[in-house]
Amino acid sequence: MTSTSNVQNSVNGRIVIVGASLAGLRAAEAVRKEGFTGQLTVIGDEPHEPYDRPPLSKQVLEGWVPADRTALPRQRHLLDDVEWQLGVSATGLDMVNKRVQLADGNTVEFERLLIATGVRARPWPKEEERNLDGVFVLRTRDDAERLHKRLSTKPRRVLVVGGGFMGCEIASVCRELNLSVTVAERSDTPLVSALGAEIGEVAAQMQRDYGVDLRCHTTVLGLEGDSDGQLQRAHLSDGSTLDVDVAVIAMGSIRNTEWLEHSGLAAGQLGVTCDASCRVFDSHGVVSNDVFVAGDVSRFPHPLYDHQLITLEHWGHAVEQAEVAAHNMVCTGAEQRPYKEVPSFWSMQFGVNVKSVGLPTFADEVVVMQGSTERRRFVAVYGHQGRTVAAVSFDQGRWLPYYETHVAAAAPFPPAAPSYDISKPLQSVPTRFPKSTSSRS
């Protein structure tokens, strides 16, 4: 940990964090732990204090946890003197005068700035249809509360547009609530963009076994409402028409970078680009020592993946990168450290705990090392050009720490398994990711 004297020599003015998110909260705590005693301001566009998002698509939708009980735990002794500006969004950044411009017309000056604005849900593209009563997205606490209330009315059928992790978790909740649900996925399988079609086929069969009406290679052409503006039906590319009361749009996310459009920073649809120390580049490729980024909105190089620029929307990534960014914000150059954590995430759906370490989308082949895909209890390991780059488990998470060490060491692929419980020889196969899919950008 950096000493207080070094911190005070490094930062004399205000630190501003834009984004009252998981990353923003953990960064605020971390700069205080590092010994920073100056003014600290956190700006957030939502009126709520930072809250946890994973429960929104699980416990909140199921009704086990109220949406307003998802606030993230705080180390309050570190944050007693933090200035919270909630319910007001940042609309611009003046790098010359080092000011954040706010929607209410005020400005906030800074010496160091952390961008932690995250992402928002991608809406249905047709405005008239997106405004129908019954069309939802799920990203915020308010989104989850509204959708939970609607699901509790027992709609005839729910349509989930998109078969990524969010879409799969929503479909799983619908089946837990004994609701009829259709998932429309344009690719070969659900989870194909995250895990590839080889493992996605396991997820597809899992959904069908639980009664989901899964339509792959299918897009939604349009949503139709009645004269009162209530969603009534959906028209699909397979030629069918579904009577639906609820449609949940789970078509991915949009990075919140519009407020940086005229800032001169390297920020856009792909995220906010930074170096290994989380320092943001400007549009000319020059790194800033005063502006940092962390969390879902960051676009950063990773040493395990050939230093290619990647983006991640994982809970652990937001925490770990925020802590590195906070450390580097208040330290001198010699004390700064790179962000190089092995990516990890998890999901609970259809009674199965899906966990991952590494970056599956970087791989070109995959092999089932242990267990059985038929029983949906297995570990699959991903390889790229002869080295291990990721591992995914279905109800076999206890083995992942072992494979994580191989990912971190860029060990040969396939690695030696800690034990074998499969009856057939190991055989790697192509991952079968969509051509447009990549966490690299």
mmCIF file with all atom_site columns, C-alpha atoms in Angstrom, residues 149-282:
data_model
loop_
_atom_site.group_PDB
_atom_site.id
_atom_site.type_symbol
_atom_site.label_atom_id
_atom_site.label_alt_id
_atom_site.label_comp_id
_atom_site.label_asym_id
_atom_site.label_entity_id
_atom_site.label_seq_id
_atom_site.pdbx_PDB_ins_code
_atom_site.Cartn_x
_atom_site.Cartn_y
_atom_site.Cartn_z
_atom_site.occupancy
_atom_site.B_iso_or_equiv
_atom_site.pdbx_formal_charge
_atom_site.auth_seq_id
_atom_site.auth_comp_id
_atom_site.auth_asym_id
_atom_site.auth_atom_id
_atom_site.pdbx_PDB_model_num
ATOM 1   C CA . LYS A 1 149 ? -44.057 -6.475  -11.160 1.00 0.00 ? 149 LYS A CA 1
ATOM 2   C CA . ARG A 1 150 ? -45.125 -7.386  -14.696 1.00 0.00 ? 150 ARG A CA 1
ATOM 3   C CA . LEU A 1 151 ? -43.983 -11.008 -14.399 1.00 0.00 ? 151 LEU A CA 1
ATOM 4   C CA . SER A 1 152 ? -45.901 -11.330 -11.140 1.00 0.00 ? 152 SER A CA 1
ATOM 5   C CA . THR A 1 153 ? -49.128 -10.689 -13.096 1.00 0.00 ? 153 THR A CA 1
ATOM 6   C CA . LYS A 1 154 ? -48.608 -14.052 -14.840 1.00 0.00 ? 154 LYS A CA 1
ATOM 7   C CA . PRO A 1 155 ? -48.440 -12.972 -18.502 1.00 0.00 ? 155 PRO A CA 1
ATOM 8   C CA . ARG A 1 156 ? -49.547 -15.513 -21.104 1.00 0.00 ? 156 ARG A CA 1
ATOM 9   C CA . ARG A 1 157 ? -46.150 -15.627 -22.791 1.00 0.00 ? 157 ARG A CA 1
ATOM 10  C CA . VAL A 1 158 ? -42.844 -13.819 -22.414 1.00 0.00 ? 158 VAL A CA 1
ATOM 11  C CA . LEU A 1 159 ? -40.619 -13.205 -25.427 1.00 0.00 ? 159 LEU A CA 1
ATOM 12  C CA . VAL A 1 160 ? -36.905 -12.798 -24.744 1.00 0.00 ? 160 VAL A CA 1
ATOM 13  C CA . VAL A 1 161 ? -35.053 -11.199 -27.645 1.00 0.00 ? 161 VAL A CA 1
ATOM 14  C CA . GLY A 1 162 ? -31.447 -12.415 -27.461 1.00 0.00 ? 162 GLY A CA 1
ATOM 15  C CA . GLY A 1 163 ? -29.808 -15.558 -26.100 1.00 0.00 ? 163 GLY A CA 1
ATOM 16  C CA . GLY A 1 164 ? -26.802 -14.120 -24.274 1.00 0.00 ? 164 GLY A CA 1
ATOM 17  C CA . PHE A 1 165 ? -26.263 -14.503 -20.541 1.00 0.00 ? 165 PHE A CA 1
ATOM 18  C CA . MET A 1 166 ? -28.881 -11.891 -19.672 1.00 0.00 ? 166 MET A CA 1
ATOM 19  C CA . GLY A 1 167 ? -31.465 -13.421 -21.984 1.00 0.00 ? 167 GLY A CA 1
ATOM 20  C CA . CYS A 1 168 ? -30.769 -16.933 -20.685 1.00 0.00 ? 168 CYS A CA 1
ATOM 21  C CA . GLU A 1 169 ? -31.057 -15.846 -17.049 1.00 0.00 ? 169 GLU A CA 1
ATOM 22  C CA . ILE A 1 170 ? -34.370 -14.102 -17.735 1.00 0.00 ? 170 ILE A CA 1
ATOM 23  C CA . ALA A 1 171 ? -35.691 -17.189 -19.514 1.00 0.00 ? 171 ALA A CA 1
ATOM 24  C CA . SER A 1 172 ? -34.589 -19.312 -16.564 1.00 0.00 ? 172 SER A CA 1
ATOM 25  C CA . VAL A 1 173 ? -36.491 -17.071 -14.128 1.00 0.00 ? 173 VAL A CA 1
ATOM 26  C CA . CYS A 1 174 ? -39.596 -17.296 -16.314 1.00 0.00 ? 174 CYS A CA 1
ATOM 27  C CA . ARG A 1 175 ? -39.533 -21.070 -16.135 1.00 0.00 ? 175 ARG A CA 1
ATOM 28  C CA . GLU A 1 176 ? -38.969 -20.920 -12.367 1.00 0.00 ? 176 GLU A CA 1
ATOM 29  C CA . LEU A 1 177 ? -42.135 -18.811 -12.230 1.00 0.00 ? 177 LEU A CA 1
ATOM 30  C CA . ASN A 1 178 ? -43.900 -21.367 -14.469 1.00 0.00 ? 178 ASN A CA 1
ATOM 31  C CA . LEU A 1 179 ? -44.308 -18.840 -17.279 1.00 0.00 ? 179 LEU A CA 1
ATOM 32  C CA . SER A 1 180 ? -44.328 -19.736 -20.958 1.00 0.00 ? 180 SER A CA 1
ATOM 33  C CA . VAL A 1 181 ? -41.265 -18.195 -22.583 1.00 0.00 ? 181 VAL A CA 1
ATOM 34  C CA . THR A 1 182 ? -39.827 -17.990 -26.089 1.00 0.00 ? 182 THR A CA 1
ATOM 35  C CA . VAL A 1 183 ? -36.195 -17.066 -26.707 1.00 0.00 ? 183 VAL A CA 1
ATOM 36  C CA . ALA A 1 184 ? -35.352 -15.681 -30.152 1.00 0.00 ? 184 ALA A CA 1
ATOM 37  C CA . GLU A 1 185 ? -31.637 -15.989 -30.926 1.00 0.00 ? 185 GLU A CA 1
ATOM 38  C CA . ARG A 1 186 ? -30.270 -15.033 -34.336 1.00 0.00 ? 186 ARG A CA 1
ATOM 39  C CA . SER A 1 187 ? -27.198 -17.298 -34.123 1.00 0.00 ? 187 SER A CA 1
ATOM 40  C CA . ASP A 1 188 ? -26.687 -21.067 -33.955 1.00 0.00 ? 188 ASP A CA 1
ATOM 41  C CA . THR A 1 189 ? -27.151 -21.405 -30.190 1.00 0.00 ? 189 THR A CA 1
ATOM 42  C CA . PRO A 1 190 ? -27.671 -19.375 -27.029 1.00 0.00 ? 190 PRO A CA 1
ATOM 43  C CA . LEU A 1 191 ? -24.458 -18.127 -25.374 1.00 0.00 ? 191 LEU A CA 1
ATOM 44  C CA . VAL A 1 192 ? -22.679 -18.502 -28.716 1.00 0.00 ? 192 VAL A CA 1
ATOM 45  C CA . SER A 1 193 ? -21.038 -15.072 -28.523 1.00 0.00 ? 193 SER A CA 1
ATOM 46  C CA . ALA A 1 194 ? -19.594 -15.819 -25.090 1.00 0.00 ? 194 ALA A CA 1
ATOM 47  C CA . LEU A 1 195 ? -18.804 -19.549 -25.200 1.00 0.00 ? 195 LEU A CA 1
ATOM 48  C CA . GLY A 1 196 ? -18.982 -20.598 -28.852 1.00 0.00 ? 196 GLY A CA 1
ATOM 49  C CA . ALA A 1 197 ? -21.528 -22.883 -30.511 1.00 0.00 ? 197 ALA A CA 1
ATOM 50  C CA . GLU A 1 198 ? -19.836 -26.105 -29.340 1.00 0.00 ? 198 GLU A CA 1
ATOM 51  C CA . ILE A 1 199 ? -20.661 -25.336 -25.711 1.00 0.00 ? 199 ILE A CA 1
ATOM 52  C CA . GLY A 1 200 ? -23.686 -23.271 -26.696 1.00 0.00 ? 200 GLY A CA 1
ATOM 53  C CA . GLU A 1 201 ? -25.352 -26.471 -27.909 1.00 0.00 ? 201 GLU A CA 1
ATOM 54  C CA . VAL A 1 202 ? -25.274 -27.712 -24.322 1.00 0.00 ? 202 VAL A CA 1
ATOM 55  C CA . ALA A 1 203 ? -27.032 -24.525 -23.218 1.00 0.00 ? 203 ALA A CA 1
ATOM 56  C CA . ALA A 1 204 ? -29.589 -24.942 -26.006 1.00 0.00 ? 204 ALA A CA 1
ATOM 57  C CA . GLN A 1 205 ? -30.512 -28.449 -24.938 1.00 0.00 ? 205 GLN A CA 1
ATOM 58  C CA . MET A 1 206 ? -30.671 -27.311 -21.323 1.00 0.00 ? 206 MET A CA 1
ATOM 59  C CA . GLN A 1 207 ? -33.221 -24.650 -22.243 1.00 0.00 ? 207 GLN A CA 1
ATOM 60  C CA . ARG A 1 208 ? -35.374 -27.039 -24.229 1.00 0.00 ? 208 ARG A CA 1
ATOM 61  C CA . ASP A 1 209 ? -35.305 -29.603 -21.432 1.00 0.00 ? 209 ASP A CA 1
ATOM 62  C CA . TYR A 1 210 ? -36.696 -26.943 -19.103 1.00 0.00 ? 210 TYR A CA 1
ATOM 63  C CA . GLY A 1 211 ? -39.533 -26.093 -21.458 1.00 0.00 ? 211 GLY A CA 1
ATOM 64  C CA . VAL A 1 212 ? -38.191 -22.989 -23.167 1.00 0.00 ? 212 VAL A CA 1
ATOM 65  C CA . ASP A 1 213 ? -39.419 -22.432 -26.716 1.00 0.00 ? 213 ASP A CA 1
ATOM 66  C CA . LEU A 1 214 ? -35.950 -21.724 -28.137 1.00 0.00 ? 214 LEU A CA 1
ATOM 67  C CA . ARG A 1 215 ? -35.853 -20.374 -31.697 1.00 0.00 ? 215 ARG A CA 1
ATOM 68  C CA . CYS A 1 216 ? -32.313 -20.206 -33.077 1.00 0.00 ? 216 CYS A CA 1
ATOM 69  C CA . HIS A 1 217 ? -31.475 -18.590 -36.427 1.00 0.00 ? 217 HIS A CA 1
ATOM 70  C CA . THR A 1 218 ? -34.483 -16.392 -35.690 1.00 0.00 ? 218 THR A CA 1
ATOM 71  C CA . THR A 1 219 ? -34.885 -12.641 -35.359 1.00 0.00 ? 219 THR A CA 1
ATOM 72  C CA . VAL A 1 220 ? -37.841 -10.564 -34.272 1.00 0.00 ? 220 VAL A CA 1
ATOM 73  C CA . LEU A 1 221 ? -39.093 -8.509  -37.208 1.00 0.00 ? 221 LEU A CA 1
ATOM 74  C CA . GLY A 1 222 ? -41.580 -6.411  -35.314 1.00 0.00 ? 222 GLY A CA 1
ATOM 75  C CA . LEU A 1 223 ? -43.639 -5.907  -32.159 1.00 0.00 ? 223 LEU A CA 1
ATOM 76  C CA . GLU A 1 224 ? -47.327 -5.082  -32.419 1.00 0.00 ? 224 GLU A CA 1
ATOM 77  C CA . GLY A 1 225 ? -49.607 -3.409  -29.906 1.00 0.00 ? 225 GLY A CA 1
ATOM 78  C CA . ASP A 1 226 ? -53.337 -2.911  -29.554 1.00 0.00 ? 226 ASP A CA 1
ATOM 79  C CA . SER A 1 227 ? -55.198 0.387   -29.741 1.00 0.00 ? 227 SER A CA 1
ATOM 80  C CA . ASP A 1 228 ? -54.295 1.133   -26.107 1.00 0.00 ? 228 ASP A CA 1
ATOM 81  C CA . GLY A 1 229 ? -50.566 0.718   -26.749 1.00 0.00 ? 229 GLY A CA 1
ATOM 82  C CA . GLN A 1 230 ? -50.339 -2.655  -24.992 1.00 0.00 ? 230 GLN A CA 1
ATOM 83  C CA . LEU A 1 231 ? -47.996 -5.236  -26.535 1.00 0.00 ? 231 LEU A CA 1
ATOM 84  C CA . GLN A 1 232 ? -50.021 -7.983  -28.195 1.00 0.00 ? 232 GLN A CA 1
ATOM 85  C CA . ARG A 1 233 ? -47.868 -9.988  -30.545 1.00 0.00 ? 233 ARG A CA 1
ATOM 86  C CA . ALA A 1 234 ? -44.459 -10.398 -32.167 1.00 0.00 ? 234 ALA A CA 1
ATOM 87  C CA . HIS A 1 235 ? -43.587 -11.243 -35.755 1.00 0.00 ? 235 HIS A CA 1
ATOM 88  C CA . LEU A 1 236 ? -40.576 -13.530 -36.221 1.00 0.00 ? 236 LEU A CA 1
ATOM 89  C CA . SER A 1 237 ? -38.292 -14.203 -39.170 1.00 0.00 ? 237 SER A CA 1
ATOM 90  C CA . ASP A 1 238 ? -39.284 -17.882 -39.196 1.00 0.00 ? 238 ASP A CA 1
ATOM 91  C CA . GLY A 1 239 ? -42.696 -16.760 -40.446 1.00 0.00 ? 239 GLY A CA 1
ATOM 92  C CA . SER A 1 240 ? -44.517 -17.231 -37.161 1.00 0.00 ? 240 SER A CA 1
ATOM 93  C CA . THR A 1 241 ? -46.521 -14.764 -35.104 1.00 0.00 ? 241 THR A CA 1
ATOM 94  C CA . LEU A 1 242 ? -46.524 -15.064 -31.300 1.00 0.00 ? 242 LEU A CA 1
ATOM 95  C CA . ASP A 1 243 ? -49.160 -13.742 -28.940 1.00 0.00 ? 243 ASP A CA 1
ATOM 96  C CA . VAL A 1 244 ? -47.071 -12.186 -26.150 1.00 0.00 ? 244 VAL A CA 1
ATOM 97  C CA . ASP A 1 245 ? -47.793 -9.882  -23.228 1.00 0.00 ? 245 ASP A CA 1
ATOM 98  C CA . VAL A 1 246 ? -44.160 -9.178  -22.362 1.00 0.00 ? 246 VAL A CA 1
ATOM 99  C CA . ALA A 1 247 ? -41.034 -8.778  -24.501 1.00 0.00 ? 247 ALA A CA 1
ATOM 100 C CA . VAL A 1 248 ? -37.662 -8.390  -22.825 1.00 0.00 ? 248 VAL A CA 1
ATOM 101 C CA . ILE A 1 249 ? -35.000 -6.923  -25.098 1.00 0.00 ? 249 ILE A CA 1
ATOM 102 C CA . ALA A 1 250 ? -31.681 -8.606  -24.275 1.00 0.00 ? 250 ALA A CA 1
ATOM 103 C CA . MET A 1 251 ? -29.675 -7.505  -27.301 1.00 0.00 ? 251 MET A CA 1
ATOM 104 C CA . GLY A 1 252 ? -26.499 -6.461  -25.526 1.00 0.00 ? 252 GLY A CA 1
ATOM 105 C CA . SER A 1 253 ? -25.300 -3.104  -24.258 1.00 0.00 ? 253 SER A CA 1
ATOM 106 C CA . ILE A 1 254 ? -24.102 0.339   -25.272 1.00 0.00 ? 254 ILE A CA 1
ATOM 107 C CA . ARG A 1 255 ? -21.077 1.926   -23.589 1.00 0.00 ? 255 ARG A CA 1
ATOM 108 C CA . ASN A 1 256 ? -21.808 5.253   -21.945 1.00 0.00 ? 256 ASN A CA 1
ATOM 109 C CA . THR A 1 257 ? -19.290 7.435   -23.747 1.00 0.00 ? 257 THR A CA 1
ATOM 110 C CA . GLU A 1 258 ? -21.438 10.055  -25.509 1.00 0.00 ? 258 GLU A CA 1
ATOM 111 C CA . TRP A 1 259 ? -20.613 12.668  -22.864 1.00 0.00 ? 259 TRP A CA 1
ATOM 112 C CA . LEU A 1 260 ? -16.947 12.378  -23.913 1.00 0.00 ? 260 LEU A CA 1
ATOM 113 C CA . GLU A 1 261 ? -17.609 13.081  -27.599 1.00 0.00 ? 261 GLU A CA 1
ATOM 114 C CA . HIS A 1 262 ? -15.862 16.465  -27.703 1.00 0.00 ? 262 HIS A CA 1
ATOM 115 C CA . SER A 1 263 ? -13.358 15.806  -24.923 1.00 0.00 ? 263 SER A CA 1
ATOM 116 C CA . GLY A 1 264 ? -10.438 14.874  -27.176 1.00 0.00 ? 264 GLY A CA 1
ATOM 117 C CA . LEU A 1 265 ? -10.136 11.457  -25.497 1.00 0.00 ? 265 LEU A CA 1
ATOM 118 C CA . ALA A 1 266 ? -10.030 8.113   -27.296 1.00 0.00 ? 266 ALA A CA 1
ATOM 119 C CA . ALA A 1 267 ? -13.637 7.298   -26.462 1.00 0.00 ? 267 ALA A CA 1
ATOM 120 C CA . GLY A 1 268 ? -16.448 5.980   -28.615 1.00 0.00 ? 268 GLY A CA 1
ATOM 121 C CA . GLN A 1 269 ? -18.746 3.037   -29.254 1.00 0.00 ? 269 GLN A CA 1
ATOM 122 C CA . LEU A 1 270 ? -15.961 0.562   -28.437 1.00 0.00 ? 270 LEU A CA 1
ATOM 123 C CA . GLY A 1 271 ? -15.280 2.135   -25.037 1.00 0.00 ? 271 GLY A CA 1
ATOM 124 C CA . VAL A 1 272 ? -12.673 4.394   -23.455 1.00 0.00 ? 272 VAL A CA 1
ATOM 125 C CA . THR A 1 273 ? -9.197  3.261   -24.485 1.00 0.00 ? 273 THR A CA 1
ATOM 126 C CA . CYS A 1 274 ? -6.463  3.116   -21.875 1.00 0.00 ? 274 CYS A CA 1
ATOM 127 C CA . ASP A 1 275 ? -3.019  1.662   -21.273 1.00 0.00 ? 275 ASP A CA 1
ATOM 128 C CA . ALA A 1 276 ? -2.154  -1.157  -18.882 1.00 0.00 ? 276 ALA A CA 1
ATOM 129 C CA . SER A 1 277 ? -2.147  1.334   -15.988 1.00 0.00 ? 277 SER A CA 1
ATOM 130 C CA . CYS A 1 278 ? -5.762  2.388   -16.755 1.00 0.00 ? 278 CYS A CA 1
ATOM 131 C CA . ARG A 1 279 ? -4.597  5.819   -17.995 1.00 0.00 ? 279 ARG A CA 1
ATOM 132 C CA . VAL A 1 280 ? -6.797  7.074   -20.825 1.00 0.00 ? 280 VAL A CA 1
ATOM 133 C CA . PHE A 1 281 ? -5.381  7.883   -24.269 1.00 0.00 ? 281 PHE A CA 1
ATOM 134 C CA . ASP A 1 282 ? -6.350  11.025  -26.122 1.00 0.00 ? 282 ASP A CA 1
#
